[in-house]
Short mmCIF file of C-alpha atoms and ligand atoms in Angstrom, two decimals:
data_model
loop_
_atom_site.label_atom_id
_atom_site.label_comp_id
_atom_site.label_asym_id
_atom_site.label_seq_id
_atom_site.Cartn_x
_atom_site.Cartn_y
_atom_site.Cartn_z
CA MET J 1 80.34 -21.03 -19.40
CA ALA J 2 80.59 -23.47 -17.15
CA SER J 3 78.33 -26.32 -17.33
CA ALA J 4 76.80 -28.65 -14.77
CA GLN J 5 79.89 -30.63 -13.23
CA PRO J 6 79.66 -34.52 -12.95
CA HIS J 7 78.52 -35.07 -9.27
CA ALA J 8 78.33 -37.86 -6.83
CA LYS J 9 76.01 -40.25 -6.97
CA LEU J 10 73.81 -41.02 -3.96
CA ASN J 11 74.31 -43.75 -1.50
CA LEU J 12 70.98 -45.74 -1.38
CA SER J 13 71.56 -47.44 1.68
CA ARG J 14 69.93 -45.00 4.49
CA ARG J 15 69.98 -45.23 7.83
CA THR J 16 67.17 -44.36 10.48
CA GLN J 17 68.39 -42.63 13.59
CA PRO J 18 66.13 -40.74 16.15
CA SER J 19 66.34 -37.08 16.26
CA VAL J 20 67.17 -35.37 19.16
CA GLN J 21 65.01 -32.57 18.49
CA SER J 22 61.46 -33.31 18.69
CA GLY J 23 61.39 -37.10 18.68
CA GLU J 24 60.28 -37.36 15.24
CA ARG J 25 62.43 -39.93 13.19
CA MET J 26 64.93 -38.77 10.73
CA LYS J 27 66.61 -40.97 7.80
CA ILE J 28 70.17 -39.68 7.33
CA LEU J 29 70.28 -39.24 3.18
CA LEU J 30 73.63 -37.37 3.11
CA ARG J 31 76.37 -37.99 5.82
CA ARG J 32 78.65 -35.24 6.89
CA ALA J 33 81.76 -36.93 5.46
CA ALA J 34 80.20 -37.19 2.02
CA ILE J 35 78.90 -33.36 2.28
CA ARG J 36 82.30 -32.35 3.42
CA LYS J 37 84.05 -34.27 0.38
CA ARG J 38 81.47 -32.57 -2.10
CA VAL J 39 81.97 -29.19 -0.91
CA LEU J 40 85.62 -29.66 -1.32
CA ALA J 41 85.25 -30.96 -4.74
CA VAL J 42 82.96 -27.78 -5.68
CA ALA J 43 85.19 -25.43 -4.15
CA ARG J 44 88.17 -26.78 -6.32
CA GLU J 45 86.32 -26.59 -9.35
CA ILE J 46 85.30 -22.57 -8.93
CA THR J 47 89.41 -22.17 -7.80
CA ARG J 48 90.08 -23.70 -11.20
CA ASP J 49 87.33 -21.78 -12.94
CA PHE J 50 88.14 -18.47 -11.79
CA ARG J 51 92.13 -18.89 -11.73
CA GLY J 52 93.79 -15.31 -11.16
CA GLU J 53 90.19 -13.42 -10.90
CA ARG J 54 88.01 -12.55 -7.57
CA VAL J 55 84.74 -14.11 -6.78
CA HIS J 56 81.77 -12.66 -5.32
CA LEU J 57 79.56 -14.96 -3.38
CA ILE J 58 75.56 -14.48 -2.79
CA GLY J 59 74.21 -16.34 -0.35
CA VAL J 60 70.30 -17.06 -0.30
CA LEU J 61 69.36 -16.57 3.10
CA LYS J 62 68.80 -18.33 5.15
CA GLY J 63 69.39 -21.93 3.88
CA ALA J 64 72.75 -21.57 1.98
CA CYS J 65 74.35 -19.86 5.11
CA ILE J 66 76.13 -23.41 6.31
CA PHE J 67 76.74 -24.63 2.89
CA LEU J 68 78.23 -21.09 1.78
CA SER J 69 80.47 -20.67 5.27
CA ASP J 70 81.94 -24.08 3.92
CA LEU J 71 82.45 -23.40 0.66
CA ILE J 72 83.92 -19.99 0.85
CA ARG J 73 86.94 -21.08 3.20
CA GLU J 74 87.86 -24.12 0.54
CA ILE J 75 88.31 -21.37 -2.17
CA ASN J 76 91.18 -20.87 -2.84
CA LEU J 77 90.97 -17.29 -4.88
CA GLU J 78 90.48 -13.46 -4.07
CA THR J 79 86.79 -13.66 -2.06
CA SER J 80 83.69 -11.18 -1.24
CA ILE J 81 80.58 -12.16 0.25
CA ASP J 82 76.83 -10.41 0.17
CA PHE J 83 73.46 -12.04 1.05
CA MET J 84 69.78 -11.89 -0.15
CA ALA J 85 67.06 -12.97 1.48
CA VAL J 86 63.58 -14.31 -0.14
CA ALA J 87 60.51 -15.60 0.94
CA SER J 88 58.55 -18.80 -0.83
CA TYR J 89 58.01 -21.31 1.33
CA GLY J 90 56.85 -20.07 4.77
CA LYS J 91 56.60 -22.54 6.95
CA ARG J 92 54.98 -25.28 4.44
CA LYS J 93 56.73 -27.75 2.44
CA GLU J 94 55.16 -26.76 -0.88
CA SER J 95 56.28 -23.46 -2.84
CA SER J 96 53.52 -20.78 -2.82
CA GLY J 97 54.44 -20.04 -6.62
CA GLN J 98 55.67 -16.53 -5.48
CA VAL J 99 59.33 -15.35 -4.47
CA ARG J 100 59.46 -12.09 -2.59
CA LEU J 101 62.73 -10.16 -2.06
CA ASN J 102 62.89 -9.65 1.64
CA LYS J 103 66.64 -8.37 1.89
CA ASP J 104 68.78 -6.96 -1.39
CA LEU J 105 72.28 -7.07 -1.75
CA ASP J 106 74.22 -4.33 0.24
CA SER J 107 76.54 -2.99 -2.67
CA SER J 108 76.68 -3.30 -6.37
CA ILE J 109 77.66 -6.40 -8.47
CA ALA J 110 78.52 -4.69 -11.80
CA GLY J 111 81.72 -5.89 -13.50
CA LEU J 112 82.20 -8.74 -10.86
CA ASN J 113 82.05 -12.64 -10.98
CA VAL J 114 78.89 -13.80 -9.05
CA ILE J 115 78.42 -17.01 -8.27
CA LEU J 116 74.84 -17.23 -6.28
CA VAL J 117 74.97 -20.15 -3.75
CA GLU J 118 71.86 -21.86 -2.64
CA ASP J 119 71.09 -24.72 -0.33
CA ILE J 120 68.83 -26.81 -3.12
CA LEU J 121 67.29 -26.11 -6.26
CA ASP J 122 63.83 -27.35 -5.99
CA THR J 123 61.15 -25.74 -8.35
CA GLY J 124 63.68 -23.25 -9.90
CA LEU J 125 61.19 -20.34 -8.85
CA THR J 126 63.65 -18.59 -6.53
CA LEU J 127 66.94 -19.10 -8.53
CA SER J 128 65.18 -17.88 -11.80
CA TYR J 129 63.68 -14.80 -10.27
CA LEU J 130 66.87 -13.77 -8.40
CA CYS J 131 69.23 -14.34 -11.50
CA ARG J 132 66.64 -12.36 -13.64
CA ILE J 133 67.17 -9.62 -11.05
CA LEU J 134 70.96 -10.16 -10.77
CA ARG J 135 71.37 -9.95 -14.56
CA GLN J 136 69.82 -6.69 -15.06
CA ARG J 137 72.75 -5.58 -12.54
CA ARG J 138 75.58 -5.99 -15.28
CA PRO J 139 77.91 -8.77 -13.22
CA LYS J 140 80.88 -9.93 -15.25
CA SER J 141 79.19 -13.68 -15.04
CA LEU J 142 76.87 -15.33 -12.90
CA LYS J 143 76.88 -18.77 -12.02
CA ILE J 144 74.83 -21.01 -9.64
CA ALA J 145 76.37 -23.02 -6.91
CA ALA J 146 73.55 -25.40 -5.52
CA LEU J 147 74.30 -28.16 -2.86
CA LEU J 148 71.40 -29.96 -3.67
CA ASP J 149 69.22 -30.61 -7.21
CA LYS J 150 65.82 -32.05 -7.16
CA PRO J 151 65.70 -32.12 -10.99
CA SER J 152 62.19 -34.03 -10.72
CA ARG J 153 60.13 -30.97 -9.23
CA ARG J 154 61.63 -28.65 -11.81
CA ILE J 155 58.89 -26.00 -13.16
CA LYS J 156 61.28 -23.10 -14.68
CA ASN J 157 63.90 -24.04 -17.19
CA ILE J 158 67.15 -23.52 -14.76
CA CYS J 159 70.25 -25.53 -14.30
CA ALA J 160 73.09 -24.81 -11.65
CA ASP J 161 77.06 -24.54 -13.12
CA TYR J 162 77.87 -26.12 -9.78
CA VAL J 163 75.94 -29.22 -7.85
CA GLY J 164 76.82 -31.03 -4.85
CA PHE J 165 74.29 -33.63 -4.88
CA THR J 166 71.16 -34.39 -7.17
CA ILE J 167 68.50 -35.90 -4.59
CA PRO J 168 64.99 -37.64 -5.30
CA ASN J 169 61.78 -35.94 -4.48
CA GLU J 170 61.96 -35.98 -0.88
CA PHE J 171 61.61 -33.05 1.49
CA VAL J 172 65.11 -32.89 3.32
CA VAL J 173 66.37 -31.10 6.24
CA GLY J 174 69.76 -30.19 7.79
CA TYR J 175 72.92 -28.65 6.77
CA GLY J 176 71.11 -25.57 6.68
CA LEU J 177 67.99 -26.68 5.14
CA ASP J 178 64.79 -26.23 7.85
CA TYR J 179 61.20 -27.46 7.80
CA GLY J 180 59.30 -25.00 9.55
CA GLU J 181 62.54 -23.21 10.53
CA ARG J 182 63.78 -26.67 12.47
CA TYR J 183 66.55 -28.85 11.98
CA ARG J 184 69.48 -26.28 10.08
CA ASN J 185 71.88 -27.09 12.80
CA LEU J 186 71.39 -31.06 11.73
CA LYS J 187 75.33 -32.11 10.47
CA ASP J 188 74.01 -34.94 8.15
CA ILE J 189 71.29 -34.06 5.57
CA CYS J 190 68.09 -35.99 6.43
CA VAL J 191 64.56 -36.87 5.45
CA ILE J 192 61.70 -36.56 7.91
CA GLU J 193 59.82 -39.87 7.74
CA ALA J 194 56.80 -38.90 9.21
CA PRO J 195 56.65 -34.86 9.93
CA ARG J 196 53.94 -33.26 11.90
CA GLU J 197 52.01 -31.11 10.33
P1 IMP Z 201 62.73 -23.50 -5.48
O1 IMP Z 201 62.16 -22.02 -5.84
O2 IMP Z 201 61.18 -24.43 -5.18
O3 IMP Z 201 63.51 -23.84 -6.31
O4 IMP Z 201 62.95 -23.78 -3.95
C1 IMP Z 201 64.15 -23.37 -3.47
C2 IMP Z 201 63.75 -23.28 -1.77
O5 IMP Z 201 63.03 -23.86 -1.39
C3 IMP Z 201 64.90 -23.44 -1.27
O6 IMP Z 201 65.87 -22.61 -0.81
C4 IMP Z 201 64.75 -23.89 0.19
O7 IMP Z 201 64.69 -22.87 1.02
C5 IMP Z 201 63.51 -24.50 0.04
N1 IMP Z 201 63.22 -25.82 -0.20
C6 IMP Z 201 63.06 -26.37 -1.42
N2 IMP Z 201 63.27 -27.88 -1.12
C7 IMP Z 201 63.42 -28.33 0.19
C8 IMP Z 201 63.59 -29.30 1.02
O8 IMP Z 201 63.49 -30.30 0.44
N3 IMP Z 201 63.74 -28.64 2.16
C9 IMP Z 201 63.92 -27.68 3.02
N4 IMP Z 201 63.64 -26.61 2.02
C10 IMP Z 201 63.34 -26.83 0.78
MG1 MG Z 202 66.40 -21.55 0.65
#
């Protein structure tokens, strides 16, 4: 069982920059170069942990799509991909506390080394729900790779096996993460200073 690996410390000097999308102001929390470095490091850990085996990456739509697509290209193993879609947040920043499965897997995971790939582990409601479902399908192994971890918000007792960055309790956007479907295309991970409600 792989345990959570030591991950990069946050550089707390954050630069404020105007958002090109809406005039809202953004603070950069994690720069693209730092993200790239950590994605490479996580991919290397996975490559080392599963040497000689195939890994089946399951991306949690939509937020994980950019992390997954960068991660998989750095994994030096036989790989396959599938996706699940869940709804828990809607357009608000707080979890509804309920998770609904909107899209299930295309194929069986029985006997596979599954890595569930998420953008962020927040309350843990989403991933504990998904892990419960996936374990019933008898994968050979089941691990979690989360780009971001906000441990201070955890409700469920769950942790990721591979973590990019541990971040403070701030709502972040960019690199796949959205606020009301916006900002997924930002290359850096940012905090909105004064979001419009
Ligand atoms: P959890 O079920 O509370 O762990 O939330 C997981 C999901 O909530 C993530 O996959 C995101 O879609 C969303 N989420 C949680 N925190 C943030 C954030 O800071 N920015 C954007 N989305 C977030
Ligand atoms: Mg998500």
